[in-house]
PDB file of C-alpha atoms in Angstrom:
ATOM      1  CA  MET A   1       0.000   0.000   0.000  1.00  0.00           C
ATOM      2  CA  SER A   2       1.121   3.489  -0.708  1.00  0.00           C
ATOM      3  CA  THR A   3       1.555   5.942   2.183  1.00  0.00           C
ATOM      4  CA  ILE A   4       0.244   9.525   1.954  1.00  0.00           C
ATOM      5  CA  GLY A   5       2.790  11.090   4.304  1.00  0.00           C
ATOM      6  CA  SER A   6       4.914  10.696   7.392  1.00  0.00           C
ATOM      7  CA  PHE A   7       3.160  10.962  10.781  1.00  0.00           C
ATOM      8  CA  GLU A   8       6.082  10.484  13.117  1.00  0.00           C
ATOM      9  CA  GLY A   9       4.863  13.267  15.425  1.00  0.00           C
ATOM     10  CA  PHE A  10       1.663  11.437  16.295  1.00  0.00           C
ATOM     11  CA  GLN A  11       1.493   9.034  19.179  1.00  0.00           C
ATOM     12  CA  PRO A  12      -1.084   6.337  19.768  1.00  0.00           C
ATOM     13  CA  VAL A  13      -3.901   7.199  22.171  1.00  0.00           C
ATOM     14  CA  ALA A  14      -5.674   4.562  24.199  1.00  0.00           C
ATOM     15  CA  LEU A  15      -9.440   4.605  23.852  1.00  0.00           C
ATOM     16  CA  LYS A  16     -11.454   5.064  27.028  1.00  0.00           C
ATOM     17  CA  PRO A  17     -14.410   2.953  27.858  1.00  0.00           C
ATOM     18  CA  ASP A  18     -17.844   4.574  27.683  1.00  0.00           C
ATOM     19  CA  GLY A  19     -18.754   6.610  30.778  1.00  0.00           C
ATOM     20  CA  ASP A  20     -15.155   7.227  31.798  1.00  0.00           C
ATOM     21  CA  ASP A  21     -14.700  11.044  31.901  1.00  0.00           C
ATOM     22  CA  GLN A  22     -11.307  11.037  33.622  1.00  0.00           C
ATOM     23  CA  PRO A  23      -8.421  12.233  31.428  1.00  0.00           C
ATOM     24  CA  SER A  24      -5.823   9.667  30.408  1.00  0.00           C
ATOM     25  CA  GLU A  25      -2.062  10.084  30.311  1.00  0.00           C
ATOM     26  CA  GLY A  26      -2.111  10.582  26.574  1.00  0.00           C
ATOM     27  CA  ASP A  27      -4.650  13.445  26.739  1.00  0.00           C
ATOM     28  CA  SER A  28      -2.118  16.044  27.948  1.00  0.00           C
ATOM     29  CA  LEU A  29      -1.759  19.173  25.810  1.00  0.00           C
ATOM     30  CA  PRO A  30       1.343  19.472  23.654  1.00  0.00           C
ATOM     31  CA  VAL A  31       4.193  21.464  25.190  1.00  0.00           C
ATOM     32  CA  ASP A  32       6.376  23.841  23.199  1.00  0.00           C
ATOM     33  CA  GLU A  33       9.970  22.978  22.717  1.00  0.00           C
ATOM     34  CA  GLY A  34      12.263  24.429  25.376  1.00  0.00           C
ATOM     35  CA  SER A  35       9.539  24.512  28.048  1.00  0.00           C
ATOM     36  CA  SER A  36       8.845  21.930  30.690  1.00  0.00           C
ATOM     37  CA  GLY A  37       5.537  20.507  31.803  1.00  0.00           C
ATOM     38  CA  ARG A  38       5.624  22.658  34.914  1.00  0.00           C
ATOM     39  CA  ASP A  39       5.491  25.830  32.822  1.00  0.00           C
ATOM     40  CA  SER A  40       2.168  24.811  31.302  1.00  0.00           C
ATOM     41  CA  VAL A  41       0.369  24.860  34.656  1.00  0.00           C
ATOM     42  CA  PRO A  42       0.807  28.604  35.340  1.00  0.00           C
ATOM     43  CA  SER A  43      -0.155  29.396  31.744  1.00  0.00           C
ATOM     44  CA  ARG A  44      -3.483  27.620  32.186  1.00  0.00           C
ATOM     45  CA  MET A  45      -4.058  29.248  35.565  1.00  0.00           C
ATOM     46  CA  ALA A  46      -3.381  32.712  34.132  1.00  0.00           C
ATOM     47  CA  ARG A  47      -6.427  32.382  31.881  1.00  0.00           C
ATOM     48  CA  GLN A  48      -8.744  31.973  34.843  1.00  0.00           C
ATOM     49  CA  PRO A  49     -10.678  35.028  36.135  1.00  0.00           C
ATOM     50  CA  SER A  50      -8.753  37.062  38.694  1.00  0.00           C
ATOM     51  CA  VAL A  51     -10.076  36.775  42.221  1.00  0.00           C
ATOM     52  CA  THR A  52      -8.405  40.068  43.204  1.00  0.00           C
ATOM     53  CA  GLU A  53     -10.480  42.103  40.756  1.00  0.00           C
ATOM     54  CA  SER A  54     -13.746  40.912  42.290  1.00  0.00           C
ATOM     55  CA  VAL A  55     -12.538  42.045  45.728  1.00  0.00           C
ATOM     56  CA  LEU A  56     -11.529  45.550  44.622  1.00  0.00           C
ATOM     57  CA  TYR A  57     -14.905  46.398  43.109  1.00  0.00           C
ATOM     58  CA  PRO A  58     -17.165  48.143  43.730  1.00  0.00           C
ATOM     59  CA  ASN A  59     -14.778  50.841  44.913  1.00  0.00           C
ATOM     60  CA  PRO A  60     -16.641  53.496  46.968  1.00  0.00           C
ATOM     61  CA  TYR A  61     -14.281  56.193  45.696  1.00  0.00           C
ATOM     62  CA  THR A  62     -14.683  55.367  41.983  1.00  0.00           C
ATOM     63  CA  ARG A  63     -18.126  56.364  40.698  1.00  0.00           C
ATOM     64  CA  PRO A  64     -17.476  58.994  38.046  1.00  0.00           C
ATOM     65  CA  HIS A  65     -20.792  58.488  36.279  1.00  0.00           C
ATOM     66  CA  CYS A  66     -22.648  59.444  39.494  1.00  0.00           C
ATOM     67  CA  THR A  67     -20.360  62.172  40.820  1.00  0.00           C
ATOM     68  CA  ARG A  68     -19.823  64.243  37.673  1.00  0.00           C
ATOM     69  CA  LYS A  69     -23.350  65.648  37.760  1.00  0.00           C
ATOM     70  CA  TYR A  70     -22.560  67.428  41.058  1.00  0.00           C
ATOM     71  CA  PHE A  71     -20.718  70.628  40.148  1.00  0.00           C
ATOM     72  CA  VAL A  72     -18.930  70.640  43.501  1.00  0.00           C
ATOM     73  CA  THR A  73     -16.898  67.631  42.335  1.00  0.00           C
ATOM     74  CA  ARG A  74     -15.633  69.403  39.217  1.00  0.00           C
ATOM     75  CA  PRO A  75     -11.892  70.149  39.315  1.00  0.00           C
ATOM     76  CA  GLY A  76     -11.158  73.336  41.259  1.00  0.00           C
ATOM     77  CA  ALA A  77     -14.748  74.005  42.396  1.00  0.00           C
ATOM     78  CA  ILE A  78     -14.363  73.329  46.110  1.00  0.00           C
ATOM     79  CA  GLU A  79     -10.935  74.994  46.142  1.00  0.00           C
ATOM     80  CA  THR A  80     -12.451  78.162  44.651  1.00  0.00           C
ATOM     81  CA  ALA A  81     -15.210  78.144  47.254  1.00  0.00           C
ATOM     82  CA  ARG A  82     -12.675  77.874  50.067  1.00  0.00           C
ATOM     83  CA  GLU A  83     -10.643  80.767  48.709  1.00  0.00           C
ATOM     84  CA  ASP A  84     -13.733  82.957  48.253  1.00  0.00           C
ATOM     85  CA  LEU A  85     -14.872  82.339  51.823  1.00  0.00           C
ATOM     86  CA  ARG A  86     -11.393  82.882  53.207  1.00  0.00           C
ATOM     87  CA  ASN A  87     -11.130  86.237  51.429  1.00  0.00           C
ATOM     88  CA  HIS A  88     -14.624  87.258  52.533  1.00  0.00           C
ATOM     89  CA  VAL A  89     -13.852  86.500  56.180  1.00  0.00           C
ATOM     90  CA  ALA A  90     -10.537  88.341  56.051  1.00  0.00           C
ATOM     91  CA  GLU A  91     -12.026  91.453  54.394  1.00  0.00           C
ATOM     92  CA  THR A  92     -15.347  91.811  56.233  1.00  0.00           C
ATOM     93  CA  MET A  93     -14.861  90.078  59.585  1.00  0.00           C
ATOM     94  CA  ASP A  94     -11.125  90.387  60.252  1.00  0.00           C
ATOM     95  CA  GLU A  95     -10.998  86.787  61.494  1.00  0.00           C
ATOM     96  CA  VAL A  96      -9.208  83.584  60.556  1.00  0.00           C
ATOM     97  CA  VAL A  97     -11.013  80.505  59.247  1.00  0.00           C
ATOM     98  CA  GLN A  98     -10.362  77.428  61.375  1.00  0.00           C
ATOM     99  CA  GLY A  99     -11.961  74.879  59.051  1.00  0.00           C
ATOM    100  CA  PHE A 100     -14.248  74.295  56.069  1.00  0.00           C
ATOM    101  CA  TRP A 101     -16.892  71.594  55.579  1.00  0.00           C
ATOM    102  CA  LEU A 102     -19.282  70.662  52.810  1.00  0.00           C
ATOM    103  CA  LEU A 103     -22.592  69.633  54.373  1.00  0.00           C
ATOM    104  CA  THR A 104     -26.268  69.324  53.590  1.00  0.00           C
ATOM    105  CA  GLU A 105     -28.585  71.607  55.510  1.00  0.00           C
ATOM    106  CA  VAL A 106     -32.025  70.208  56.306  1.00  0.00           C
ATOM    107  CA  ASP A 107     -34.457  73.060  56.882  1.00  0.00           C
ATOM    108  CA  HIS A 108     -37.556  72.985  59.064  1.00  0.00           C
ATOM    109  CA  TRP A 109     -39.585  71.685  56.100  1.00  0.00           C
ATOM    110  CA  ASN A 110     -37.093  68.852  55.451  1.00  0.00           C
ATOM    111  CA  ASN A 111     -35.730  70.438  52.272  1.00  0.00           C
ATOM    112  CA  GLU A 112     -32.098  69.598  51.492  1.00  0.00           C
ATOM    113  CA  LYS A 113     -29.739  72.490  50.727  1.00  0.00           C
ATOM    114  CA  GLU A 114     -26.083  72.288  49.762  1.00  0.00           C
ATOM    115  CA  ARG A 115     -23.989  74.429  52.112  1.00  0.00           C
ATOM    116  CA  VAL A 116     -20.366  75.309  52.767  1.00  0.00           C
ATOM    117  CA  VAL A 117     -19.858  75.725  56.517  1.00  0.00           C
ATOM    118  CA  ALA A 118     -16.857  77.474  58.064  1.00  0.00           C
ATOM    119  CA  ILE A 119     -15.792  77.992  61.668  1.00  0.00           C
ATOM    120  CA  THR A 120     -13.835  81.163  62.392  1.00  0.00           C
ATOM    121  CA  ASP A 121     -12.437  82.538  65.637  1.00  0.00           C
ATOM    122  CA  ASN A 122     -15.824  83.770  66.855  1.00  0.00           C
ATOM    123  CA  THR A 123     -18.376  82.895  64.190  1.00  0.00           C
ATOM    124  CA  LEU A 124     -20.154  79.981  62.559  1.00  0.00           C
ATOM    125  CA  LEU A 125     -20.508  80.905  58.898  1.00  0.00           C
ATOM    126  CA  ILE A 126     -23.112  79.141  56.722  1.00  0.00           C
ATOM    127  CA  CYS A 127     -22.707  79.899  53.025  1.00  0.00           C
ATOM    128  CA  LYS A 128     -24.994  79.170  50.118  1.00  0.00           C
ATOM    129  CA  TYR A 129     -22.472  78.765  47.310  1.00  0.00           C
ATOM    130  CA  ASP A 130     -23.295  78.528  43.617  1.00  0.00           C
ATOM    131  CA  PHE A 131     -20.881  75.918  42.276  1.00  0.00           C
ATOM    132  CA  ILE A 132     -22.068  76.577  38.726  1.00  0.00           C
ATOM    133  CA  MET A 133     -21.164  80.286  38.667  1.00  0.00           C
ATOM    134  CA  LEU A 134     -18.547  79.860  41.431  1.00  0.00           C
ATOM    135  CA  SER A 135     -19.899  82.671  43.592  1.00  0.00           C
ATOM    136  CA  CYS A 136     -21.265  83.156  47.103  1.00  0.00           C
ATOM    137  CA  VAL A 137     -25.008  83.739  47.019  1.00  0.00           C
ATOM    138  CA  GLN A 138     -25.936  84.080  50.695  1.00  0.00           C
ATOM    139  CA  PHE A 139     -24.184  84.249  54.070  1.00  0.00           C
ATOM    140  CA  GLN A 140     -25.504  83.521  57.521  1.00  0.00           C
ATOM    141  CA  ARG A 141     -23.348  84.493  60.490  1.00  0.00           C
ATOM    142  CA  ILE A 142     -23.992  82.981  63.910  1.00  0.00           C
ATOM    143  CA  PRO A 143     -21.794  84.127  66.816  1.00  0.00           C
ATOM    144  CA  LEU A 144     -20.351  81.113  68.558  1.00  0.00           C
ATOM    145  CA  SER A 145     -21.105  82.645  71.939  1.00  0.00           C
ATOM    146  CA  SER A 146     -24.850  82.729  71.092  1.00  0.00           C
ATOM    147  CA  ILE A 147     -25.061  78.959  70.519  1.00  0.00           C
ATOM    148  CA  TYR A 148     -26.614  77.354  73.595  1.00  0.00           C
ATOM    149  CA  HIS A 149     -27.525  73.825  72.420  1.00  0.00           C
ATOM    150  CA  ILE A 150     -25.917  71.262  70.092  1.00  0.00           C
ATOM    151  CA  CYS A 151     -28.022  68.159  69.536  1.00  0.00           C
ATOM    152  CA  LEU A 152     -26.746  64.962  67.919  1.00  0.00           C
ATOM    153  CA  GLY A 153     -29.011  62.092  66.956  1.00  0.00           C
ATOM    154  CA  LYS A 154     -31.189  60.344  64.430  1.00  0.00           C
ATOM    155  CA  PHE A 155     -33.948  62.128  62.541  1.00  0.00           C
ATOM    156  CA  ALA A 156     -37.535  61.742  63.736  1.00  0.00           C
ATOM    157  CA  PHE A 157     -40.746  62.593  61.881  1.00  0.00           C
ATOM    158  CA  PRO A 158     -44.485  62.575  62.500  1.00  0.00           C
ATOM    159  CA  GLY A 159     -46.239  59.393  61.423  1.00  0.00           C
ATOM    160  CA  THR A 160     -48.029  61.058  58.495  1.00  0.00           C
ATOM    161  CA  SER A 161     -44.895  62.444  56.823  1.00  0.00           C
ATOM    162  CA  LEU A 162     -44.281  61.260  53.241  1.00  0.00           C
ATOM    163  CA  ASP A 163     -40.533  61.944  53.226  1.00  0.00           C
ATOM    164  CA  LYS A 164     -39.032  60.373  56.322  1.00  0.00           C
ATOM    165  CA  ARG A 165     -35.287  60.817  56.353  1.00  0.00           C
ATOM    166  CA  GLN A 166     -32.914  58.096  57.516  1.00  0.00           C
ATOM    167  CA  GLY A 167     -29.560  58.595  59.181  1.00  0.00           C
ATOM    168  CA  GLU A 168     -28.183  61.014  61.744  1.00  0.00           C
ATOM    169  CA  GLY A 169     -27.569  64.743  61.909  1.00  0.00           C
ATOM    170  CA  ILE A 170     -26.653  67.679  64.102  1.00  0.00           C
ATOM    171  CA  ARG A 171     -28.881  70.575  65.160  1.00  0.00           C
ATOM    172  CA  ILE A 172     -27.336  73.846  66.312  1.00  0.00           C
ATOM    173  CA  SER A 173     -29.586  76.237  68.258  1.00  0.00           C
ATOM    174  CA  TRP A 174     -28.726  79.827  69.075  1.00  0.00           C
ATOM    175  CA  GLY A 175     -30.263  82.941  70.560  1.00  0.00           C
ATOM    176  CA  LYS A 176     -32.701  82.698  73.440  1.00  0.00           C
ATOM    177  CA  SER A 177     -34.017  79.263  74.358  1.00  0.00           C
ATOM    178  CA  LYS A 178     -37.595  79.820  73.301  1.00  0.00           C
ATOM    179  CA  GLU A 179     -39.901  78.017  70.936  1.00  0.00           C
ATOM    180  CA  GLN A 180     -40.032  78.918  67.272  1.00  0.00           C
ATOM    181  CA  SER A 181     -42.840  81.248  66.294  1.00  0.00           C
ATOM    182  CA  ILE A 182     -45.839  79.780  64.507  1.00  0.00           C
ATOM    183  CA  LEU A 183     -45.367  82.152  61.561  1.00  0.00           C
ATOM    184  CA  SER A 184     -41.791  81.067  60.882  1.00  0.00           C
ATOM    185  CA  ARG A 185     -42.599  77.411  61.517  1.00  0.00           C
ATOM    186  CA  TRP A 186     -45.233  77.272  58.785  1.00  0.00           C
ATOM    187  CA  ASN A 187     -43.305  79.435  56.340  1.00  0.00           C
ATOM    188  CA  PRO A 188     -40.984  77.226  54.224  1.00  0.00           C
ATOM    189  CA  TRP A 189     -38.911  80.280  53.163  1.00  0.00           C
ATOM    190  CA  SER A 190     -38.534  81.780  56.629  1.00  0.00           C
ATOM    191  CA  THR A 191     -35.066  83.062  57.560  1.00  0.00           C
ATOM    192  CA  GLU A 192     -35.943  83.565  61.238  1.00  0.00           C
ATOM    193  CA  VAL A 193     -35.524  79.952  62.272  1.00  0.00           C
ATOM    194  CA  PRO A 194     -33.265  79.988  65.382  1.00  0.00           C
ATOM    195  CA  TYR A 195     -31.462  76.763  64.548  1.00  0.00           C
ATOM    196  CA  ALA A 196     -29.735  74.938  61.709  1.00  0.00           C
ATOM    197  CA  THR A 197     -29.781  71.212  61.044  1.00  0.00           C
ATOM    198  CA  PHE A 198     -27.063  69.465  59.048  1.00  0.00           C
ATOM    199  CA  THR A 199     -26.334  66.012  57.721  1.00  0.00           C
ATOM    200  CA  GLU A 200     -23.605  64.575  55.517  1.00  0.00           C
ATOM    201  CA  HIS A 201     -23.327  65.563  51.858  1.00  0.00           C
ATOM    202  CA  PRO A 202     -24.194  62.882  49.249  1.00  0.00           C
ATOM    203  CA  MET A 203     -20.682  63.147  47.775  1.00  0.00           C
ATOM    204  CA  LYS A 204     -18.977  62.087  50.992  1.00  0.00           C
ATOM    205  CA  ASN A 205     -17.660  58.868  49.452  1.00  0.00           C
ATOM    206  CA  SER A 206     -16.790  60.253  46.020  1.00  0.00           C
ATOM    207  CA  SER A 207     -13.105  60.724  46.910  1.00  0.00           C
ATOM    208  CA  GLU A 208     -10.780  60.794  49.879  1.00  0.00           C
ATOM    209  CA  MET A 209     -10.815  64.605  49.960  1.00  0.00           C
ATOM    210  CA  PHE A 210     -14.621  64.788  50.076  1.00  0.00           C
ATOM    211  CA  HIS A 211     -14.672  62.049  52.675  1.00  0.00           C
ATOM    212  CA  GLU A 212     -12.766  64.387  54.990  1.00  0.00           C
ATOM    213  CA  ILE A 213     -14.643  67.639  54.367  1.00  0.00           C
ATOM    214  CA  CYS A 214     -18.095  65.983  54.450  1.00  0.00           C
ATOM    215  CA  LYS A 215     -17.525  64.005  57.633  1.00  0.00           C
ATOM    216  CA  MET A 216     -20.045  64.946  60.324  1.00  0.00           C
ATOM    217  CA  SER A 217     -17.877  63.726  63.189  1.00  0.00           C
ATOM    218  CA  ALA A 218     -15.007  65.996  62.140  1.00  0.00           C
ATOM    219  CA  PHE A 219     -17.313  69.017  62.005  1.00  0.00           C
ATOM    220  CA  THR A 220     -18.739  68.240  65.447  1.00  0.00           C
ATOM    221  CA  ALA A 221     -15.294  67.679  66.942  1.00  0.00           C
ATOM    222  CA  ASN A 222     -14.252  71.178  65.866  1.00  0.00           C
ATOM    223  CA  LEU A 223     -17.538  72.963  66.596  1.00  0.00           C
ATOM    224  CA  VAL A 224     -18.030  71.920  70.228  1.00  0.00           C
ATOM    225  CA  PRO A 225     -14.660  73.140  71.593  1.00  0.00           C
ATOM    226  CA  ALA A 226     -14.922  76.322  69.502  1.00  0.00           C
ATOM    227  CA  VAL A 227     -18.310  77.141  71.056  1.00  0.00           C
ATOM    228  CA  GLN A 228     -17.096  76.275  74.543  1.00  0.00           C
ATOM    229  CA  ASN A 229     -14.069  78.517  74.151  1.00  0.00           C
ATOM    230  CA  ALA A 230     -16.255  81.355  72.800  1.00  0.00           C
ATOM    231  CA  HIS A 231     -18.475  81.150  75.895  1.00  0.00           C
ATOM    232  CA  LYS A 232     -15.441  81.371  78.167  1.00  0.00           C
ATOM    233  CA  THR A 233     -14.038  84.453  76.468  1.00  0.00           C
ATOM    234  CA  SER A 234     -17.362  86.164  75.801  1.00  0.00           C
ATOM    235  CA  SER A 235     -18.196  89.387  77.616  1.00  0.00           C
ATOM    236  CA  GLY A 236     -21.865  89.408  76.640  1.00  0.00           C
ATOM    237  CA  PRO A 237     -24.926  88.932  78.870  1.00  0.00           C
ATOM    238  CA  GLY A 238     -24.920  85.159  78.378  1.00  0.00           C
ATOM    239  CA  ARG A 239     -21.371  84.691  79.587  1.00  0.00           C
ATOM    240  CA  GLY A 240     -20.777  81.668  81.787  1.00  0.00           C
ATOM    241  CA  LYS A 241     -23.906  79.768  80.776  1.00  0.00           C
ATOM    242  CA  GLY A 242     -21.984  77.501  78.416  1.00  0.00           C
ATOM    243  CA  VAL A 243     -23.389  75.198  75.769  1.00  0.00           C
ATOM    244  CA  MET A 244     -25.400  72.032  76.254  1.00  0.00           C
ATOM    245  CA  VAL A 245     -24.452  69.041  74.107  1.00  0.00           C
ATOM    246  CA  SER A 246     -27.015  66.245  74.020  1.00  0.00           C
ATOM    247  CA  THR A 247     -27.797  63.068  72.115  1.00  0.00           C
ATOM    248  CA  GLU A 248     -31.475  62.729  71.285  1.00  0.00           C
ATOM    249  CA  PRO A 249     -33.741  62.381  68.223  1.00  0.00           C
ATOM    250  CA  ILE A 250     -33.889  65.420  65.950  1.00  0.00           C
ATOM    251  CA  LEU A 251     -37.546  66.155  65.245  1.00  0.00           C
ATOM    252  CA  ILE A 252     -38.503  67.619  61.859  1.00  0.00           C
ATOM    253  CA  GLU A 253     -42.174  68.592  61.963  1.00  0.00           C
ATOM    254  CA  THR A 254     -43.303  67.910  58.413  1.00  0.00           C
ATOM    255  CA  TYR A 255     -46.763  66.406  58.711  1.00  0.00           C
ATOM    256  CA  THR A 256     -47.216  65.778  54.986  1.00  0.00           C
ATOM    257  CA  GLY A 257     -43.829  66.494  53.413  1.00  0.00           C
ATOM    258  CA  LEU A 258     -45.041  66.650  49.810  1.00  0.00           C
ATOM    259  CA  MET A 259     -42.888  69.681  48.997  1.00  0.00           C
ATOM    260  CA  SER A 260     -39.696  68.099  50.327  1.00  0.00           C
ATOM    261  CA  PHE A 261     -40.610  64.753  48.774  1.00  0.00           C
ATOM    262  CA  ILE A 262     -40.548  66.294  45.286  1.00  0.00           C
ATOM    263  CA  GLY A 263     -37.574  68.572  45.908  1.00  0.00           C
ATOM    264  CA  ASN A 264     -35.298  66.032  47.562  1.00  0.00           C
ATOM    265  CA  ARG A 265     -35.998  63.317  45.004  1.00  0.00           C
ATOM    266  CA  ASN A 266     -34.892  65.693  42.245  1.00  0.00           C
ATOM    267  CA  LYS A 267     -31.968  67.161  44.248  1.00  0.00           C
ATOM    268  CA  LEU A 268     -33.252  70.716  43.764  1.00  0.00           C
ATOM    269  CA  GLY A 269     -31.116  72.002  46.633  1.00  0.00           C
ATOM    270  CA  TYR A 270     -27.814  71.096  44.924  1.00  0.00           C
ATOM    271  CA  SER A 271     -25.781  72.609  42.085  1.00  0.00           C
ATOM    272  CA  LEU A 272     -26.519  69.755  39.737  1.00  0.00           C
ATOM    273  CA  ALA A 273     -26.227  69.123  35.998  1.00  0.00           C
ATOM    274  CA  ARG A 274     -29.859  68.753  34.898  1.00  0.00           C
ATOM    275  CA  GLY A 275     -29.188  67.647  31.324  1.00  0.00           C
ATOM    276  CA  SER A 276     -30.640  69.039  28.107  1.00  0.00           C
ATOM    277  CA  ILE A 277     -34.053  70.673  28.406  1.00  0.00           C
ATOM    278  CA  GLY A 278     -34.555  71.562  24.748  1.00  0.00           C
ATOM    279  CA  PHE A 279     -34.062  69.475  21.637  1.00  0.00           C
TER     280      PHE A 279
END
């Protein structure tokens, strides 16, 4: 018989009986010349999915598709806000800023508002900052010596409220310890509310820098001793009374909460990219 070609490279393979799924000695993959059988094991293992990648994700600091819509996270935005506030304090108040924080103010109608908060030598400064136009829109100055109560705790709401907030916050009360007037309580735009309530900003975990400036515990740790020191050095009528720090639920009296339900779901209190309105 005539032969078609030489097949010296082929080796005989023993047939396995039916039902035997175990590999035989002759089923091993061919190995390149110059490499040993031990080198083939790592090459097969390298093609397997990496276990390390599954552990690293999701990374709480890597969410660019969610953070870019907040203008405060744009490069240079928070740095510009700090510089503007520092210059404003130096020119108009002749004081030195001790620290800056980016927080969310929760008003008496449970509406969220993006705020830059600064503590100076004698003042708590609450700034409404436009991160789109990079300009200060509104300032609220509270003398540290006028703060008489700092409350830490979880938020509490009436049973009929539609927008019950989870988490914890801080409420800072100043002036005389008297109840809020009925007119200011039922006016959602009132500026005569004798307290301010804050919670952490949604971008707290967007980066390591925002994790520091949005941390509620860091703000509290700087505010309490600053207020205590202001009471000691104050020469006003309330000198010596000090400040009371308590841990109790923070009540927000929104009995329906429809206005805050719509506003907070759409983040109307933040400098946010809203997308295209026209066509």
